[in-house]
DNA sequence: TGTACATCAGTGAACGCGCGTTCACTGATGTAC
DNA sequence: TGTACATCAGTGAACGCGCGTTCACTGATGTAC
């Protein structure tokens, strides 16, 4: 499909990606990226559609063609954010190899790492005032499902069995602890630690040991006394 | 100081509290209350000084006499919020009587109860973008100190001794778990539980058992094997 | 006890600003024949 | 391969709005003598 040697195209030769009289080429993506950057810088109350358009080099009316209105754009950003969180959780799960505790610890590291790495996205995801459409609902449930799978795996509970109250508690407290840690870290409450390694050190020197300590408590009989049942699924 | 029987004041007799040609009487408090209500309803990005003035029945320029500008008002609200949180934590601590674990559990219940009871205040307290003055700094440290005292009490560590890494982890994870629980609850992520008792049930049927489970893990040698040392500080 | 005066706590009109959204439009791209 | 036309993705000017803050002002309250 690519002309490879002789005849140069007669007219302009800006590579398709960089052209700009064109239409824009990738305005949709540019608007999403600009939204995330703006949210990260100023939070939701500093967000404005006009500023997003400005940063994308486009007139204030342009975003309407892609997202309808401001709420539509934010809904798409939130949906992509949950998809990103799901990827981060699954990567953590894989990092933990076969060990159910390590899997959950790494999911937690993935959760907080996502929050610190994409504060703009993360700040948007858990807003009560953003009204969900089907896609957003689905993507948020998908992220939660990864966590739930990890807890089922820890206790050897198959997907068809209900969780016991104790197991529910474990799921909730794990979710709460990583969510709270992320929020507190983003709010600057851990700045006093002044860790040399920055973000990575916060995850590995503070969060990971804390989660290990937390998780050690949650697997009471699962790995201590009797041998564990085989992991659910796979 | 109060005239107690005979002579009625000659002119108008609205009781001082309800007068309104007066000056207003308690505008400062009215503005703070209105701010909290507005924050609870619409969050920080829905907050406006004019709306606060409107709800207080006063012209848009009036708040400037008491707080300088909008940031000044919010700073005062945040300071009061931390003072309220401190009271809630201390009340929890007292509810736990002599038992260090119960004290921390009740502190946690107090923390989340405060957040759910005053979402306007709570949402404001952990904003990175609010610049602190001395009073705000002091009030936030005071709240944290109550939590820290509870953890020291759990491990029998006096105020002059440093905490070990494990003890630090316990403090951090406790703070994270209650903070995250509160945030998730406020964001509506626990709505699916549809508890009959509402807020109280969420605290007592979900949060409290979860914290007990969590705390049981954090006091490894402290209460299980050897007898605990006497609590630090009375 | 009166009086003069300073200060305090409010009014209300006005400012300039950035916002979301609308509107008629235009030029580039894609498609049917 | 050309041509006619529809559609798509943008422009830029304009709208009405609510905002924070300023300004000169006013009337009530507190204080000195």
Tab-separated table of N, CA and C (backbone and C1' of nucleotides) in Angstrom, chain C residues 8-10, chain D residues 25-27:
chain	number	residue	atom	x	y	z
C	8	DC	P	-13.545	48.275	62.983
C	8	DC	O5'	-14.732	47.240	63.185
C	8	DC	C5'	-15.800	47.540	64.097
C	8	DC	C4'	-17.135	47.253	63.442
C	8	DC	C3'	-17.104	46.132	62.405
C	8	DC	O3'	-18.011	45.138	62.845
C	8	DC	C1'	-18.325	47.996	61.605
C	9	DA	P	-18.115	43.768	62.068
C	9	DA	O5'	-19.405	43.995	61.156
C	9	DA	C5'	-20.665	44.178	61.787
C	9	DA	C4'	-21.717	44.269	60.712
C	9	DA	C3'	-21.638	43.165	59.658
C	9	DA	O3'	-22.952	42.825	59.254
C	9	DA	C1'	-21.401	45.235	58.605
C	10	DG	P	-23.182	41.522	58.477
C	10	DG	O5'	-23.500	42.049	56.994
C	10	DG	C5'	-24.823	42.258	56.661
C	10	DG	C4'	-25.012	43.609	56.012
C	10	DG	C3'	-25.157	43.607	54.492
C	10	DG	O3'	-26.447	43.179	54.120
C	10	DG	C1'	-24.019	45.539	55.301
D	25	DC	P	-19.848	58.203	46.940
D	25	DC	O5'	-20.771	57.268	47.854
D	25	DC	C5'	-22.158	57.152	47.595
D	25	DC	C4'	-22.785	56.220	48.606
D	25	DC	C3'	-22.722	56.688	50.056
D	25	DC	O3'	-23.650	57.732	50.404
D	25	DC	C1'	-22.440	54.309	49.831
D	26	DT	P	-25.273	57.527	50.524
D	26	DT	O5'	-25.500	56.370	51.612
D	26	DT	C5'	-26.578	55.457	51.428
D	26	DT	C4'	-26.767	54.609	52.669
D	26	DT	C3'	-27.012	55.445	53.929
D	26	DT	O3'	-28.018	54.809	54.696
D	26	DT	C1'	-25.244	53.977	54.303
D	27	DG	P	-29.267	55.714	55.190
D	27	DG	O5'	-29.815	54.837	56.388
D	27	DG	C5'	-29.877	53.413	56.262
D	27	DG	C4'	-29.189	52.760	57.425
D	27	DG	C3'	-29.453	53.430	58.789
D	27	DG	O3'	-29.724	52.395	59.711
D	27	DG	C1'	-27.177	53.113	58.512
